[in-house]
Amino acid sequence: MTYKVVVSDTKVMDGETRAAVLDAVDATVETIAAKEPAAVARAVKDADAVIVDAGTQVTAEVIDAADSLKVVGRAGIGVDNIDVQAAVEAGVSVVNVPEYSVEEVSTHTFALVLACLRKIPTFDRSVKRGEWEWAVGQPIRRLAGSTVGLVAFGKLASRFAAKLRGFDVDVIAYDPYAPEYRMGDLDVESVTFETLLSDSDIVSLHAPLTDETRGMIDADALDRMRDDALLVNTARGGLVDETALYDALVSSDLGGAGLDVREAEPPGDSPLHDLDSVVCTPHVAWYSEESRVELTQTVTEDVIRVLRGEAPENPIDLETGWF
């Protein structure tokens, strides 16, 4: 039997690895640029499997339109762009790559923290203008002795917490779904969301985007944070109200922000880009050559398992909470 596999992302996935894995079955691969539900629905109508990135919407409309669809593979961790309920009800498996880019994202989070804290972009621009002046970065606070607050405590946050060891910082976390003993293993204190906001010098976001978490960093949350605190987001852009973030930064109610993910991607002409206190990267925390190959192999092999009638290794559970 020949299977049809539709792939919506060629940037994240390594084409050579994908081809090598799919050679294990009789499959044709069609690459699409569609992102919106109506276009995706047309593209997957006769597909047996679809592999998507974070920007491709697999809604109930898409599931209903796909007559022979057996599996949706998410090339990444978060599945907020997939209607998992509709898929399960239609008998369609949903798989992801839960261990994907844990090393890369935790490292990138640390890089954004240090870039913001040490004002690296500000100094870089200054030197390239021909200046040689330490004061352009004032004020700079010491990392040692500070408190780092983690919003959610899954695999990524846990790895970041491990990397913070040895830097003489206190680490606290808010996650209503993570057992306290898991935090205790890394000397992380479990606190309420309100306590995390008020006590942290650095707030790092690691939560998935759900109805519960969307816009959780709003004007009220930012008002609870310290005036010199840093906000770092390598999770999902929708967690942060960017208008409220801009207002907090220009009114000196927040010290700075490191953003790898945005409400809209690409973000266009955002006023945040005019602020020296904001360090931005283009949703690249996931990337290394190694993570790209690992991602492609893991998600494609699980898709093949489902097509063969086997149980996938990384199925999405409807009861899954935060990552």
PDB file of N, CA and C in Angstrom, residues 240-247 249-250 259 261-276 278 280:
ATOM      1  N   VAL A 240       2.188  36.279  26.500  1.00  0.00           N
ATOM      2  CA  VAL A 240       2.489  37.662  26.877  1.00  0.00           C
ATOM      3  C   VAL A 240       1.630  38.634  26.092  1.00  0.00           C
ATOM      4  N   ASP A 241       1.034  39.579  26.809  1.00  0.00           N
ATOM      5  CA  ASP A 241       0.341  40.705  26.182  1.00  0.00           C
ATOM      6  C   ASP A 241       1.417  41.724  25.796  1.00  0.00           C
ATOM      7  N   GLU A 242       1.753  41.796  24.507  1.00  0.00           N
ATOM      8  CA  GLU A 242       2.875  42.621  24.077  1.00  0.00           C
ATOM      9  C   GLU A 242       2.619  44.116  24.239  1.00  0.00           C
ATOM     10  N   THR A 243       1.367  44.529  24.143  1.00  0.00           N
ATOM     11  CA  THR A 243       1.050  45.941  24.363  1.00  0.00           C
ATOM     12  C   THR A 243       1.327  46.311  25.811  1.00  0.00           C
ATOM     13  N   ALA A 244       0.905  45.443  26.730  1.00  0.00           N
ATOM     14  CA  ALA A 244       1.155  45.686  28.151  1.00  0.00           C
ATOM     15  C   ALA A 244       2.650  45.625  28.444  1.00  0.00           C
ATOM     16  N   LEU A 245       3.359  44.729  27.779  1.00  0.00           N
ATOM     17  CA  LEU A 245       4.810  44.630  27.974  1.00  0.00           C
ATOM     18  C   LEU A 245       5.495  45.916  27.536  1.00  0.00           C
ATOM     19  N   TYR A 246       5.129  46.438  26.380  1.00  0.00           N
ATOM     20  CA  TYR A 246       5.711  47.688  25.892  1.00  0.00           C
ATOM     21  C   TYR A 246       5.440  48.825  26.883  1.00  0.00           C
ATOM     22  N   ASP A 247       4.210  48.919  27.341  1.00  0.00           N
ATOM     23  CA  ASP A 247       3.852  49.978  28.290  1.00  0.00           C
ATOM     24  C   ASP A 247       4.685  49.879  29.568  1.00  0.00           C
ATOM     25  N   LEU A 249       7.657  48.575  29.914  1.00  0.00           N
ATOM     26  CA  LEU A 249       9.058  48.883  29.645  1.00  0.00           C
ATOM     27  C   LEU A 249       9.292  50.385  29.471  1.00  0.00           C
ATOM     28  N   VAL A 250       8.419  51.056  28.723  1.00  0.00           N
ATOM     29  CA  VAL A 250       8.628  52.492  28.478  1.00  0.00           C
ATOM     30  C   VAL A 250       8.331  53.327  29.712  1.00  0.00           C
ATOM     31  N   LEU A 259      12.986  37.970  24.147  1.00  0.00           N
ATOM     32  CA  LEU A 259      11.857  37.331  23.478  1.00  0.00           C
ATOM     33  C   LEU A 259      12.316  36.507  22.277  1.00  0.00           C
ATOM     34  N   VAL A 261       9.910  34.194  21.120  1.00  0.00           N
ATOM     35  CA  VAL A 261       8.605  33.880  20.537  1.00  0.00           C
ATOM     36  C   VAL A 261       7.708  35.099  20.677  1.00  0.00           C
ATOM     37  N   ARG A 262       6.743  35.241  19.748  1.00  0.00           N
ATOM     38  CA  ARG A 262       5.921  36.449  19.710  1.00  0.00           C
ATOM     39  C   ARG A 262       4.448  36.123  19.513  1.00  0.00           C
ATOM     40  N   GLU A 263       3.598  37.098  19.828  1.00  0.00           N
ATOM     41  CA  GLU A 263       2.156  36.916  19.634  1.00  0.00           C
ATOM     42  C   GLU A 263       1.857  36.600  18.177  1.00  0.00           C
ATOM     43  N   ALA A 264       2.459  37.352  17.260  1.00  0.00           N
ATOM     44  CA  ALA A 264       2.346  37.085  15.828  1.00  0.00           C
ATOM     45  C   ALA A 264       3.750  36.810  15.307  1.00  0.00           C
ATOM     46  N   GLU A 265       3.875  35.787  14.478  1.00  0.00           N
ATOM     47  CA  GLU A 265       5.186  35.450  13.926  1.00  0.00           C
ATOM     48  C   GLU A 265       5.091  35.321  12.410  1.00  0.00           C
ATOM     49  N   PRO A 266       5.878  36.143  11.668  1.00  0.00           N
ATOM     50  CA  PRO A 266       6.789  37.180  12.166  1.00  0.00           C
ATOM     51  C   PRO A 266       6.022  38.351  12.764  1.00  0.00           C
ATOM     52  N   PRO A 267       6.650  39.109  13.672  1.00  0.00           N
ATOM     53  CA  PRO A 267       5.930  40.143  14.420  1.00  0.00           C
ATOM     54  C   PRO A 267       5.689  41.433  13.681  1.00  0.00           C
ATOM     55  N   GLY A 268       6.319  41.631  12.544  1.00  0.00           N
ATOM     56  CA  GLY A 268       6.123  42.864  11.805  1.00  0.00           C
ATOM     57  C   GLY A 268       6.804  44.049  12.486  1.00  0.00           C
ATOM     58  N   ASP A 269       6.254  45.229  12.264  1.00  0.00           N
ATOM     59  CA  ASP A 269       6.850  46.468  12.779  1.00  0.00           C
ATOM     60  C   ASP A 269       6.359  46.716  14.208  1.00  0.00           C
ATOM     61  N   SER A 270       6.970  46.045  15.157  1.00  0.00           N
ATOM     62  CA  SER A 270       6.551  46.142  16.554  1.00  0.00           C
ATOM     63  C   SER A 270       7.285  47.275  17.262  1.00  0.00           C
ATOM     64  N   PRO A 271       6.593  48.047  18.100  1.00  0.00           N
ATOM     65  CA  PRO A 271       7.267  49.098  18.873  1.00  0.00           C
ATOM     66  C   PRO A 271       8.295  48.544  19.846  1.00  0.00           C
ATOM     67  N   LEU A 272       8.185  47.275  20.192  1.00  0.00           N
ATOM     68  CA  LEU A 272       9.171  46.662  21.076  1.00  0.00           C
ATOM     69  C   LEU A 272      10.570  46.678  20.452  1.00  0.00           C
ATOM     70  N   HIS A 273      10.620  46.701  19.126  1.00  0.00           N
ATOM     71  CA  HIS A 273      11.905  46.668  18.429  1.00  0.00           C
ATOM     72  C   HIS A 273      12.682  47.979  18.560  1.00  0.00           C
ATOM     73  N   ASP A 274      12.004  49.014  19.009  1.00  0.00           N
ATOM     74  CA  ASP A 274      12.660  50.311  19.172  1.00  0.00           C
ATOM     75  C   ASP A 274      13.336  50.450  20.536  1.00  0.00           C
ATOM     76  N   LEU A 275      13.150  49.457  21.396  1.00  0.00           N
ATOM     77  CA  LEU A 275      13.640  49.564  22.770  1.00  0.00           C
ATOM     78  C   LEU A 275      14.955  48.814  22.947  1.00  0.00           C
ATOM     79  N   ASP A 276      15.965  49.496  23.474  1.00  0.00           N
ATOM     80  CA  ASP A 276      17.242  48.849  23.767  1.00  0.00           C
ATOM     81  C   ASP A 276      17.116  47.813  24.870  1.00  0.00           C
ATOM     82  N   VAL A 278      15.001  45.503  25.071  1.00  0.00           N
ATOM     83  CA  VAL A 278      14.413  44.267  24.546  1.00  0.00           C
ATOM     84  C   VAL A 278      15.404  43.574  23.613  1.00  0.00           C
ATOM     85  N   CYS A 280      15.662  40.419  20.996  1.00  0.00           N
ATOM     86  CA  CYS A 280      14.785  39.531  20.230  1.00  0.00           C
ATOM     87  C   CYS A 280      15.574  38.542  19.384  1.00  0.00           C
TER      88      CYS A 280
END
